[in-house]
JSON list of C-alpha atoms in Angstrom, two decimals:
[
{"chain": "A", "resi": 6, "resn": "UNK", "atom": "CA", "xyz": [8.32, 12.32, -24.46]},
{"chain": "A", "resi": 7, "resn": "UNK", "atom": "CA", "xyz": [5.35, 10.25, -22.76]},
{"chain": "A", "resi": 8, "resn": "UNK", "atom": "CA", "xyz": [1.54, 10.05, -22.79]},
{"chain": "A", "resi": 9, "resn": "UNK", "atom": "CA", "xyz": [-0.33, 8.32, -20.12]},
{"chain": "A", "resi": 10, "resn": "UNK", "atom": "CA", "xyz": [-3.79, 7.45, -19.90]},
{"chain": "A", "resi": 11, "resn": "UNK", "atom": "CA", "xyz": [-6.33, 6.04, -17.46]},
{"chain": "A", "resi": 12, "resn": "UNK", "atom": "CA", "xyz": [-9.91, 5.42, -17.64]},
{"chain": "A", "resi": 13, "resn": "UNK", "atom": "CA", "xyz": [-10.41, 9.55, -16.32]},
{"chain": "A", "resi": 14, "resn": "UNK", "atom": "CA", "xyz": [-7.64, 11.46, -17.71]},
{"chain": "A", "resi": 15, "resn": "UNK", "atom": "CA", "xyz": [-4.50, 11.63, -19.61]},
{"chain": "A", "resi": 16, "resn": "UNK", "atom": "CA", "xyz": [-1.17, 13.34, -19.26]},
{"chain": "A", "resi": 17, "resn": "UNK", "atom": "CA", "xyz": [1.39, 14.53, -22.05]},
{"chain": "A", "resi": 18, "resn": "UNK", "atom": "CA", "xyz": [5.38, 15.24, -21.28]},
{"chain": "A", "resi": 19, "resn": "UNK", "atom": "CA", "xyz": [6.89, 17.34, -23.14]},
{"chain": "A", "resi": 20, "resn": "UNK", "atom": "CA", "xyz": [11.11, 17.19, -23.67]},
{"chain": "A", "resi": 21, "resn": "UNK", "atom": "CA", "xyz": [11.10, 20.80, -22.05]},
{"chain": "A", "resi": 22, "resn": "UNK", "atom": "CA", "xyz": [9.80, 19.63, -18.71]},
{"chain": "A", "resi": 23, "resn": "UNK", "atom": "CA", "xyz": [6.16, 21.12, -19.19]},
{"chain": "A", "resi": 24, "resn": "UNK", "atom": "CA", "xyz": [3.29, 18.83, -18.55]},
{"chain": "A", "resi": 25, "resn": "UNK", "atom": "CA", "xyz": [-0.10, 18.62, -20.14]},
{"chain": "A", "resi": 26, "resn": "UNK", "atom": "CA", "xyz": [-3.49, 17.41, -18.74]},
{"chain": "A", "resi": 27, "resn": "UNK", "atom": "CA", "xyz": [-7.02, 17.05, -20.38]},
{"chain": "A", "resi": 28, "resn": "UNK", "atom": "CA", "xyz": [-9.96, 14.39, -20.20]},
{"chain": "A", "resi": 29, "resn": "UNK", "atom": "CA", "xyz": [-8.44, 12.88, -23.60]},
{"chain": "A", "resi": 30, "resn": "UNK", "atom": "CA", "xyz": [-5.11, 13.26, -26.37]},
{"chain": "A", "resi": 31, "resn": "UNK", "atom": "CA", "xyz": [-5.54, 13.05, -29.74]},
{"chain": "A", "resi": 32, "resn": "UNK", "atom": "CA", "xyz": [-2.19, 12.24, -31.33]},
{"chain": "A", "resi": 33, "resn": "UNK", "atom": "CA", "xyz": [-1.75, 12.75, -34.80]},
{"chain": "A", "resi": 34, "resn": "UNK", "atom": "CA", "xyz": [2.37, 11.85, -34.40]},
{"chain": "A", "resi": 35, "resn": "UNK", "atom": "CA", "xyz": [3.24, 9.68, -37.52]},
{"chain": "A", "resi": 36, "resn": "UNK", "atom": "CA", "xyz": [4.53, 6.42, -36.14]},
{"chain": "A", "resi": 37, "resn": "UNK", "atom": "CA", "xyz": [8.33, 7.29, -37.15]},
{"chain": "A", "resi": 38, "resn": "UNK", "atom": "CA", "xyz": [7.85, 9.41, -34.43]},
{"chain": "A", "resi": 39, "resn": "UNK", "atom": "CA", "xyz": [5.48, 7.88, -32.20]},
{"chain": "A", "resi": 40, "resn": "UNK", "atom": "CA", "xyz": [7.67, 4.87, -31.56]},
{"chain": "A", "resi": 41, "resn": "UNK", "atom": "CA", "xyz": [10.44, 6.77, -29.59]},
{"chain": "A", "resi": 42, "resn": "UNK", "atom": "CA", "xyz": [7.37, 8.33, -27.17]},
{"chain": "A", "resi": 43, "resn": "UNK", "atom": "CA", "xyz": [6.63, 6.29, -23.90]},
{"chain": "A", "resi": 44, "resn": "UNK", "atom": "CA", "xyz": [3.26, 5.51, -23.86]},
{"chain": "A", "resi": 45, "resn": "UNK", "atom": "CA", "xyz": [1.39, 4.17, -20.56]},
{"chain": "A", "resi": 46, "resn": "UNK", "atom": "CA", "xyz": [0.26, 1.59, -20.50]},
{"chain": "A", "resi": 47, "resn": "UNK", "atom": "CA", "xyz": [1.95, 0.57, -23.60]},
{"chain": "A", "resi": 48, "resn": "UNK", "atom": "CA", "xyz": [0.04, -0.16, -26.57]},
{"chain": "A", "resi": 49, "resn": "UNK", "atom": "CA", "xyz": [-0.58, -4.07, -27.34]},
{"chain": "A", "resi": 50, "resn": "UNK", "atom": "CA", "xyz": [-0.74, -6.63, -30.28]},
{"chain": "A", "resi": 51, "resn": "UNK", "atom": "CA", "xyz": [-1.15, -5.13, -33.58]},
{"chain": "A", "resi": 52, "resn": "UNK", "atom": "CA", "xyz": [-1.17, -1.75, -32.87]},
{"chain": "A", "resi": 53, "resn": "UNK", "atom": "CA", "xyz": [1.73, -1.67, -30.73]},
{"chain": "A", "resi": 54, "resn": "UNK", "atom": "CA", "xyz": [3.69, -4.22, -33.48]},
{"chain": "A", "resi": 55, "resn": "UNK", "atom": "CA", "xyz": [2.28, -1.56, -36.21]},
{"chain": "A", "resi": 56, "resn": "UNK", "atom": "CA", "xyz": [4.09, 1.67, -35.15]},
{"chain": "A", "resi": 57, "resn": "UNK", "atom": "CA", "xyz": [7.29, -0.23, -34.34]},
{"chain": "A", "resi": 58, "resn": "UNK", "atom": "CA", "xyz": [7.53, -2.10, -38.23]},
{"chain": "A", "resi": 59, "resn": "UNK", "atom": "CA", "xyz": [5.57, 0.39, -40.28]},
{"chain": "A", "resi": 60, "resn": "UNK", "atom": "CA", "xyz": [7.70, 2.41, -42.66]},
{"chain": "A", "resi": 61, "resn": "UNK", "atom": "CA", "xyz": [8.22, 5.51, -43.98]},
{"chain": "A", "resi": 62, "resn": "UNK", "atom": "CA", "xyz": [8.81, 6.49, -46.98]},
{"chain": "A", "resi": 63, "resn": "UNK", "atom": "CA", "xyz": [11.92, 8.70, -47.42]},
{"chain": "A", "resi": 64, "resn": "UNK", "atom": "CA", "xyz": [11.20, 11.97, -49.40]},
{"chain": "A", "resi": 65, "resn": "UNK", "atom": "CA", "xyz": [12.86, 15.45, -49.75]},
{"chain": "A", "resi": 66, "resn": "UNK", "atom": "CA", "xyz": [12.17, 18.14, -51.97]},
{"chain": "A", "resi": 67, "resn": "UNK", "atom": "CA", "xyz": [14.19, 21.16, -53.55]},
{"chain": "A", "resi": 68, "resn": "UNK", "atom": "CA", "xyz": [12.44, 24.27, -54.27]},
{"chain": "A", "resi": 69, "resn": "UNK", "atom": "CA", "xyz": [13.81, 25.77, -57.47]},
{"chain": "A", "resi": 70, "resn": "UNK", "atom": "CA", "xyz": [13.01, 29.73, -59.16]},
{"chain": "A", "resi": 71, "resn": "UNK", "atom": "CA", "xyz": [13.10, 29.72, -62.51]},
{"chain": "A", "resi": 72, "resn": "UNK", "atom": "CA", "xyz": [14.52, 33.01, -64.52]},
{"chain": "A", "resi": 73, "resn": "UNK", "atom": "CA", "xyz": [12.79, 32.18, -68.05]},
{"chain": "A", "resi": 74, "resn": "UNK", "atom": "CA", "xyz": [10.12, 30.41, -69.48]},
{"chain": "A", "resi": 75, "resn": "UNK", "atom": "CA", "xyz": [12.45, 27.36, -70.77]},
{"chain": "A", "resi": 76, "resn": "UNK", "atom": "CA", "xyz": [9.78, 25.04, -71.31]},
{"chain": "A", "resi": 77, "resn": "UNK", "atom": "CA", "xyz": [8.05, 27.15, -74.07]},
{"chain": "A", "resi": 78, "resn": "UNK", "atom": "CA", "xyz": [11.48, 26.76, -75.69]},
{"chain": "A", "resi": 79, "resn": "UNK", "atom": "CA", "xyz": [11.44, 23.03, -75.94]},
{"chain": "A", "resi": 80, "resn": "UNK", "atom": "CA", "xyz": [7.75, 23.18, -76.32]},
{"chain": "A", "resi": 81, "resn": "UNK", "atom": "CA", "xyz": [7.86, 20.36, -73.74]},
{"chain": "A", "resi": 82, "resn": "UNK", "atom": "CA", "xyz": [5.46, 20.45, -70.72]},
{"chain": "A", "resi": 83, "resn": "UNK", "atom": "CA", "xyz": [6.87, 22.62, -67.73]},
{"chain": "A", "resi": 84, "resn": "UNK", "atom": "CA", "xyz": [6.77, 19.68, -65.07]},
{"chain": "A", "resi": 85, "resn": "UNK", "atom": "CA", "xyz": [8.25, 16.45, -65.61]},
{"chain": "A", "resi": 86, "resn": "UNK", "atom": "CA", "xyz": [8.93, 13.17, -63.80]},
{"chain": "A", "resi": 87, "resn": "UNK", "atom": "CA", "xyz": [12.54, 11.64, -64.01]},
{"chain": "A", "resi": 88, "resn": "UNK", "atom": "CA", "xyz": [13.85, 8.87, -62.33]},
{"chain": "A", "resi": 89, "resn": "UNK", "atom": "CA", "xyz": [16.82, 10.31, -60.84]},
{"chain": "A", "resi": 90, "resn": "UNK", "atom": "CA", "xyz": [17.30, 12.34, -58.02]},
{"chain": "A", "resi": 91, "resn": "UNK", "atom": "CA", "xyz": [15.60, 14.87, -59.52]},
{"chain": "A", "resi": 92, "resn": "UNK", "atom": "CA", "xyz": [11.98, 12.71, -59.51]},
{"chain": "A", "resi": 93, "resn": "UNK", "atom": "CA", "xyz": [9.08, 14.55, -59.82]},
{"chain": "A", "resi": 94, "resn": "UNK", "atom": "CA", "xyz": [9.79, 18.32, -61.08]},
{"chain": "A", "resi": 95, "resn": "UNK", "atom": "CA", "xyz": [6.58, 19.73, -60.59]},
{"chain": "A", "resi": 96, "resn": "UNK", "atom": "CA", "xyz": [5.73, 23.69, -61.75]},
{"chain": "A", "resi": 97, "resn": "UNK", "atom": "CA", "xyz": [3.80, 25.38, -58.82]},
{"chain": "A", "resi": 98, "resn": "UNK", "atom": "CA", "xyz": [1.07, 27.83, -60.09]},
{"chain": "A", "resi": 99, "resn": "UNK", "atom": "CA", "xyz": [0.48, 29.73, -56.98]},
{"chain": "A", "resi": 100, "resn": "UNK", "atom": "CA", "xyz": [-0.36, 33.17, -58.34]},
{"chain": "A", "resi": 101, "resn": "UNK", "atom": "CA", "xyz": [-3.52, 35.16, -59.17]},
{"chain": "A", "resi": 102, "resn": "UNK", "atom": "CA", "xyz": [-2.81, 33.90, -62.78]},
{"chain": "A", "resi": 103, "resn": "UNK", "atom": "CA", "xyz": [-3.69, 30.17, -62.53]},
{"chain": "A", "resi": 104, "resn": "UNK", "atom": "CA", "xyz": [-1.45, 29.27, -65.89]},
{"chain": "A", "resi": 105, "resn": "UNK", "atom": "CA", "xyz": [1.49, 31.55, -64.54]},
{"chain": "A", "resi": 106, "resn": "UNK", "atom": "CA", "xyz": [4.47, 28.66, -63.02]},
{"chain": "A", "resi": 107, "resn": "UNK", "atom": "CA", "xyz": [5.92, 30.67, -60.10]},
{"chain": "A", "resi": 108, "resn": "UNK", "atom": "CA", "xyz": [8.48, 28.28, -58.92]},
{"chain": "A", "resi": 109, "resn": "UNK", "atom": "CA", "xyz": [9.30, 24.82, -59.70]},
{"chain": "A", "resi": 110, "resn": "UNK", "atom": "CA", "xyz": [9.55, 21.66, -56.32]},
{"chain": "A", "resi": 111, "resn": "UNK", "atom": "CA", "xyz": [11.51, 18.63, -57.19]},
{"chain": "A", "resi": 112, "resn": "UNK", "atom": "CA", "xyz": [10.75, 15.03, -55.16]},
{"chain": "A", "resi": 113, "resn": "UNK", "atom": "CA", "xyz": [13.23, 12.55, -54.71]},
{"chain": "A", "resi": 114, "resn": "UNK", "atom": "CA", "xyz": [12.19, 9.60, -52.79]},
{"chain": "A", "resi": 115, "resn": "UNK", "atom": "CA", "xyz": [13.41, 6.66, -51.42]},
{"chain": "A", "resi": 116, "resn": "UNK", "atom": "CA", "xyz": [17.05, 5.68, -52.36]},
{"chain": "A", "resi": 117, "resn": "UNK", "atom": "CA", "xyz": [17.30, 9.71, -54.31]},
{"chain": "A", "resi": 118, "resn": "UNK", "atom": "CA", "xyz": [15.91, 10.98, -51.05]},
{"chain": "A", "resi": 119, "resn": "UNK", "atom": "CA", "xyz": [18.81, 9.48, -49.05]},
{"chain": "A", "resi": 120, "resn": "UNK", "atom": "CA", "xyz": [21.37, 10.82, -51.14]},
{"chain": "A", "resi": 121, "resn": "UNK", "atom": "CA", "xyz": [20.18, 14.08, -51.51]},
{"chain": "A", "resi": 122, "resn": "UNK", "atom": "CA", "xyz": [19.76, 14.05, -47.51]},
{"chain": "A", "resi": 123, "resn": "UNK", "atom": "CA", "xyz": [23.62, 13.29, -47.75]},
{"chain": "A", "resi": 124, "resn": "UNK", "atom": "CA", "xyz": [24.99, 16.06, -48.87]},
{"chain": "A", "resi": 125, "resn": "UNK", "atom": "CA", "xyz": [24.64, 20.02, -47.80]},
{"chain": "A", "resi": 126, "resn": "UNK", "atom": "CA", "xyz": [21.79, 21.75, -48.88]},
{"chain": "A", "resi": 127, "resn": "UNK", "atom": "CA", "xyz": [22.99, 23.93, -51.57]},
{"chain": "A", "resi": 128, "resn": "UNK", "atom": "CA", "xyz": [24.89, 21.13, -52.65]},
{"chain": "A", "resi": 129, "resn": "UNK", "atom": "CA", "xyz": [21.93, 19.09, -53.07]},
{"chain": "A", "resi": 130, "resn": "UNK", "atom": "CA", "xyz": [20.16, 22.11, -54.89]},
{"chain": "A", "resi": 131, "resn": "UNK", "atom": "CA", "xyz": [22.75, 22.02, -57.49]},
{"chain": "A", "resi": 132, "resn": "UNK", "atom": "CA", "xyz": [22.90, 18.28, -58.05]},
{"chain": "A", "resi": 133, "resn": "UNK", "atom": "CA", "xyz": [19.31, 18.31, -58.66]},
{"chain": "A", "resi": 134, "resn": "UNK", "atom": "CA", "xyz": [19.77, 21.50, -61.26]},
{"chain": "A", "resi": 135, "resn": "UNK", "atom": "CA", "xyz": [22.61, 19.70, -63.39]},
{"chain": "A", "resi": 136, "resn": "UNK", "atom": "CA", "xyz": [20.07, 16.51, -63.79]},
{"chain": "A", "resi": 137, "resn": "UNK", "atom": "CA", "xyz": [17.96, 18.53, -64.87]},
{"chain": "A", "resi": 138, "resn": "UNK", "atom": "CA", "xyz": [19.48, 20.20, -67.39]},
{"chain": "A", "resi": 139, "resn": "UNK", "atom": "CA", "xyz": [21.18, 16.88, -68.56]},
{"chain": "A", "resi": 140, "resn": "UNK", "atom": "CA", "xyz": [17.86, 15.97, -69.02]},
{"chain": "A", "resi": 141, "resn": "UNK", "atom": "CA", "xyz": [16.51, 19.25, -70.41]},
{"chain": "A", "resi": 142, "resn": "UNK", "atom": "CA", "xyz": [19.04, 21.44, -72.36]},
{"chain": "A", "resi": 143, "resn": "UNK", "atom": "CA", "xyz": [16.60, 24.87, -72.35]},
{"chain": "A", "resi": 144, "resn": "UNK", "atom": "CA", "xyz": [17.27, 24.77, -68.68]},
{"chain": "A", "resi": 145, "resn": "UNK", "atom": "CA", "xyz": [20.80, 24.93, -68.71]},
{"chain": "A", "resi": 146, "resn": "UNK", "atom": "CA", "xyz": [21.28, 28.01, -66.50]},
{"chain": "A", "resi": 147, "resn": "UNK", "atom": "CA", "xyz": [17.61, 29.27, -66.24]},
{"chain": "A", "resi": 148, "resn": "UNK", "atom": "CA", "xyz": [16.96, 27.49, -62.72]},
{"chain": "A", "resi": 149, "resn": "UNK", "atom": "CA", "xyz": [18.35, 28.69, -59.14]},
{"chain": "A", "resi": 150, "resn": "UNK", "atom": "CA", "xyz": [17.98, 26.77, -56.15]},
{"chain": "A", "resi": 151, "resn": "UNK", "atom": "CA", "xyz": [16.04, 28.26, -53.12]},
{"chain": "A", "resi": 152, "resn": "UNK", "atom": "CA", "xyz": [15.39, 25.79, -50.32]},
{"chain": "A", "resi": 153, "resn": "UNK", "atom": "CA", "xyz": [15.51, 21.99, -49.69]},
{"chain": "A", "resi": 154, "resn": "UNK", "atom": "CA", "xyz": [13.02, 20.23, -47.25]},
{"chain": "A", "resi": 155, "resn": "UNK", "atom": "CA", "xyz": [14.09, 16.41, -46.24]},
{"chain": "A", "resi": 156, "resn": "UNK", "atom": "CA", "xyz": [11.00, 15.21, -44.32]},
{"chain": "A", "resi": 157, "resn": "UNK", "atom": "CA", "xyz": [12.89, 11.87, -43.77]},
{"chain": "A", "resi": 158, "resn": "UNK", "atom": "CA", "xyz": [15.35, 14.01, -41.58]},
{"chain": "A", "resi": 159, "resn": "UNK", "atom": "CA", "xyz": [12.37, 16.13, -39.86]},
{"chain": "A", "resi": 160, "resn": "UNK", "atom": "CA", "xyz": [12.69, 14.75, -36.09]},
{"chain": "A", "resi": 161, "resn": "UNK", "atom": "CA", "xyz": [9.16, 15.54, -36.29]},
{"chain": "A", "resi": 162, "resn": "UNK", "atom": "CA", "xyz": [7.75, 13.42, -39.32]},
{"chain": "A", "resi": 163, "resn": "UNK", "atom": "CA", "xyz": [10.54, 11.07, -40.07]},
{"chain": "A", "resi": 164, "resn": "UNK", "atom": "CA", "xyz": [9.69, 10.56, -43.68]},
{"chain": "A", "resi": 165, "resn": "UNK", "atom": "CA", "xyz": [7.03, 11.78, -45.99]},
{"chain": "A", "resi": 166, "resn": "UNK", "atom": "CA", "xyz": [4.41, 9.68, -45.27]},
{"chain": "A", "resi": 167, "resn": "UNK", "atom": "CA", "xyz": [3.58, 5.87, -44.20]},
{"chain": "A", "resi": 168, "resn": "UNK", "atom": "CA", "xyz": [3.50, 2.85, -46.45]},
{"chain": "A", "resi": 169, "resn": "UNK", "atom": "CA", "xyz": [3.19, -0.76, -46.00]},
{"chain": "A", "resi": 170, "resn": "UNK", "atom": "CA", "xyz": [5.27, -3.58, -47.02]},
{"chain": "A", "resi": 171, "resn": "UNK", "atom": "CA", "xyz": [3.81, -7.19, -48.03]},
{"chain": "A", "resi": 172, "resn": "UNK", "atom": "CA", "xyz": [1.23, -8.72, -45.62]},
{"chain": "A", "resi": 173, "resn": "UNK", "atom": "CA", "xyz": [1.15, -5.49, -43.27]},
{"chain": "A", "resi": 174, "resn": "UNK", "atom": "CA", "xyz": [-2.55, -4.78, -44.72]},
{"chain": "A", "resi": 175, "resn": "UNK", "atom": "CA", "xyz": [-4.17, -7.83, -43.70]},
{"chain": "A", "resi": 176, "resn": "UNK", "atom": "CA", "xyz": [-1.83, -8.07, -40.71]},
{"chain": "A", "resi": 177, "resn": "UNK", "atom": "CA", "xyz": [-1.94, -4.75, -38.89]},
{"chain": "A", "resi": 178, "resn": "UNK", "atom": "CA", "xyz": [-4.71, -2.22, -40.77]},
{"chain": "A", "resi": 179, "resn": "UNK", "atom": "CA", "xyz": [-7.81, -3.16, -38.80]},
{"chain": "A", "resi": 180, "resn": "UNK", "atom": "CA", "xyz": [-6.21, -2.15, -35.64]},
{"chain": "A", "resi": 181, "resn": "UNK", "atom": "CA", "xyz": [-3.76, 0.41, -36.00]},
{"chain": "A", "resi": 182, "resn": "UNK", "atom": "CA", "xyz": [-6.36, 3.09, -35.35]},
{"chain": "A", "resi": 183, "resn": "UNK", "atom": "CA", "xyz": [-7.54, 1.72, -32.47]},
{"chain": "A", "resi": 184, "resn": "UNK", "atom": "CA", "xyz": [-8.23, 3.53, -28.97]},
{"chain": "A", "resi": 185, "resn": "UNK", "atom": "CA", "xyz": [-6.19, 3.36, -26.30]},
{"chain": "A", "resi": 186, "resn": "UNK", "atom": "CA", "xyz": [-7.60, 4.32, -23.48]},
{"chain": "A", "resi": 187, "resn": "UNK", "atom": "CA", "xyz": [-8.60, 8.09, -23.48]},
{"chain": "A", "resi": 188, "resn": "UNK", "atom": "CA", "xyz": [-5.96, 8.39, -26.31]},
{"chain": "A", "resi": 189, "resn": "UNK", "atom": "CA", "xyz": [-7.07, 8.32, -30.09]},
{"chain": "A", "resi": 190, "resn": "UNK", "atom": "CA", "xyz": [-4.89, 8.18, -33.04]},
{"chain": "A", "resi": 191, "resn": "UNK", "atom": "CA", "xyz": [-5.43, 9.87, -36.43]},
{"chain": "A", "resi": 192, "resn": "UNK", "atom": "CA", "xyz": [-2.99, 11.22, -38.90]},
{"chain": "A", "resi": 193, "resn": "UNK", "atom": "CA", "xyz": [-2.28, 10.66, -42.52]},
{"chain": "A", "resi": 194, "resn": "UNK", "atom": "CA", "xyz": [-1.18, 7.22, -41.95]},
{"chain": "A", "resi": 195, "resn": "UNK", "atom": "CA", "xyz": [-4.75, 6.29, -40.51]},
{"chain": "A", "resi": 196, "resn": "UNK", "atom": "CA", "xyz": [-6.85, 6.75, -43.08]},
{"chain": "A", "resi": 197, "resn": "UNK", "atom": "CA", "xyz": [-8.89, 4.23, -45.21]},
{"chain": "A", "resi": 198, "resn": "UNK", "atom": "CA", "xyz": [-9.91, 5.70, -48.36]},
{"chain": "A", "resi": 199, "resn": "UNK", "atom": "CA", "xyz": [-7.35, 8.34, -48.77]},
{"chain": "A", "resi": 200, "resn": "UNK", "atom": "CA", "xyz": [-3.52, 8.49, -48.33]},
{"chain": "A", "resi": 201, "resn": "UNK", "atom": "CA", "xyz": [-1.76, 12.34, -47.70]},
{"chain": "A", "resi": 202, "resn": "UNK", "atom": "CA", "xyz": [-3.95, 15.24, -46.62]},
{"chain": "A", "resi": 203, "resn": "UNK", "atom": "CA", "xyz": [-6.98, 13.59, -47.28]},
{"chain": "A", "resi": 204, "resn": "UNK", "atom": "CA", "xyz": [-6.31, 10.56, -45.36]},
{"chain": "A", "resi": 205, "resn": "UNK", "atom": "CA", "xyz": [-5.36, 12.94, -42.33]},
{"chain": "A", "resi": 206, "resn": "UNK", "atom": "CA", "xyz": [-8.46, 14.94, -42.68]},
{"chain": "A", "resi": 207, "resn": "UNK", "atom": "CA", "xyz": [-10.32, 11.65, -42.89]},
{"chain": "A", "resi": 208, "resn": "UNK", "atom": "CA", "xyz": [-9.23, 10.16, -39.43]},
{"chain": "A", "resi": 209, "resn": "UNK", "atom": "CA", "xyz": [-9.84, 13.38, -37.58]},
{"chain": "A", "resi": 210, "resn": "UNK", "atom": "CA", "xyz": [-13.18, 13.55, -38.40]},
{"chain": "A", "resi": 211, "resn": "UNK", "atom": "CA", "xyz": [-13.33, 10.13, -37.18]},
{"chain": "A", "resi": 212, "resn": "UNK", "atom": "CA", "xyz": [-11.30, 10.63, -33.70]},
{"chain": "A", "resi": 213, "resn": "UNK", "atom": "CA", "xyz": [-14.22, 13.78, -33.85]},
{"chain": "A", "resi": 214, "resn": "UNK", "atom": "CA", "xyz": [-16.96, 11.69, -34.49]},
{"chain": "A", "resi": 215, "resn": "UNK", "atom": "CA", "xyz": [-15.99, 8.94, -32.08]},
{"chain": "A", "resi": 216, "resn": "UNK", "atom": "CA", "xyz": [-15.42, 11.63, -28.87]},
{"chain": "A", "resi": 217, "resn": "UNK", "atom": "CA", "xyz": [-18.33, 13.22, -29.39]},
{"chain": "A", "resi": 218, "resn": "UNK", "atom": "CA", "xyz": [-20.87, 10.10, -29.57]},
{"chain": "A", "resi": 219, "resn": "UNK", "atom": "CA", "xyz": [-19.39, 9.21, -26.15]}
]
């Protein structure tokens, strides 16, 4: 719930009471999420004006088993990318065979993220199976829904990952990594040549790099 910092040490409180000390923090909270922490003393300028306007981009994704092969049927390719609420259908390969589809994950973002997040899960699960099989006859009854993930509803992300709108780039990029104090900021969000895992992985070996020259 806070992080405070001097020029010796910083504190972390957690919601459940339990406190946290060290010689620095490295917080890799996504700025949906950072915004509602108290942080003293508070950030400034752009950084501060960064995690309170940059947004997030909504995203939740339906994990579907599949009980044929219906995309040898259609001879069509077994993922595919819609633009309904059924987005990206993406076949996962995550067996020793490396051509084998195990399951299939849908992404709806944005606007088809928010209604997805609107209904309950299983619900959701079966909206996204009848698009697809409006879409894609040889599925008609070959998919079964599993589990849904909304990352925009995750207290703890708040969306799948950062973006920015018009102007933020040239307003609010150069300092939105910043320092502050003995607190250091990394996360997907942060990164410069990368967005997703590899921008993560890309500002904490910079937060790395930067507490170990000191």
């Amino acid at each position: 719930t806070a992080i405070t910092t001097d020029n010796n040490r910083t504190e972390v409180r957690c919601a459940d009471g339990s406190v946290y000390e060290a010689m620095d923090v490295i917080c890799t909270l996504p700025f949906s999420v950072l915004k509602a922490i108290t942080i003293d003393p508070p950030l400034t300028g752009t950084q501060a004006q960064a995690v309170k306007s940059v947004p997030y981009q909504a995203m939740t994704q339906v994990y579907l088993a599949h009980k044929s092969e219906f995309w040898k049927e259609d001879g069509y390719a077994a993922s595919m990318y819609t633009d309904g609420v059924a987005g990206m259908v993406i076949a996962a390969r995550n067996g020793e065979d490396p051509d084998e589809v195990t399951s299939f994950t849908t992404w709806a973002m944005g606007p088809n993220g928010h209604r997805l997040d609107a209904l309950p899960d299983a619900d959701a699960g079966r909206y996204v199976i009848n698009e697809i099989e409006a879409l894609r006859p040889a599925a008609k009854g070959q998919l079964e829904f599993i589990e849904l993930k909304s990352w925009g509803t995750d207290p703890y992300a708040l969306g799948g990952w950062a973006y920015f709108r018009p102007g933020q780039v040239n307003e609010l990029a150069a300092g939105m990594s910043a320092a502050h104090g003995r607190i250091r900021f990394c996360g997907e969000h942060l990164g410069f040549k990368s967005r997703g895992m590899e921008a993560a992985m890309e500002s904490a070996e910079r937060v790395a790099r930067e507490i170990i020259a000191r």
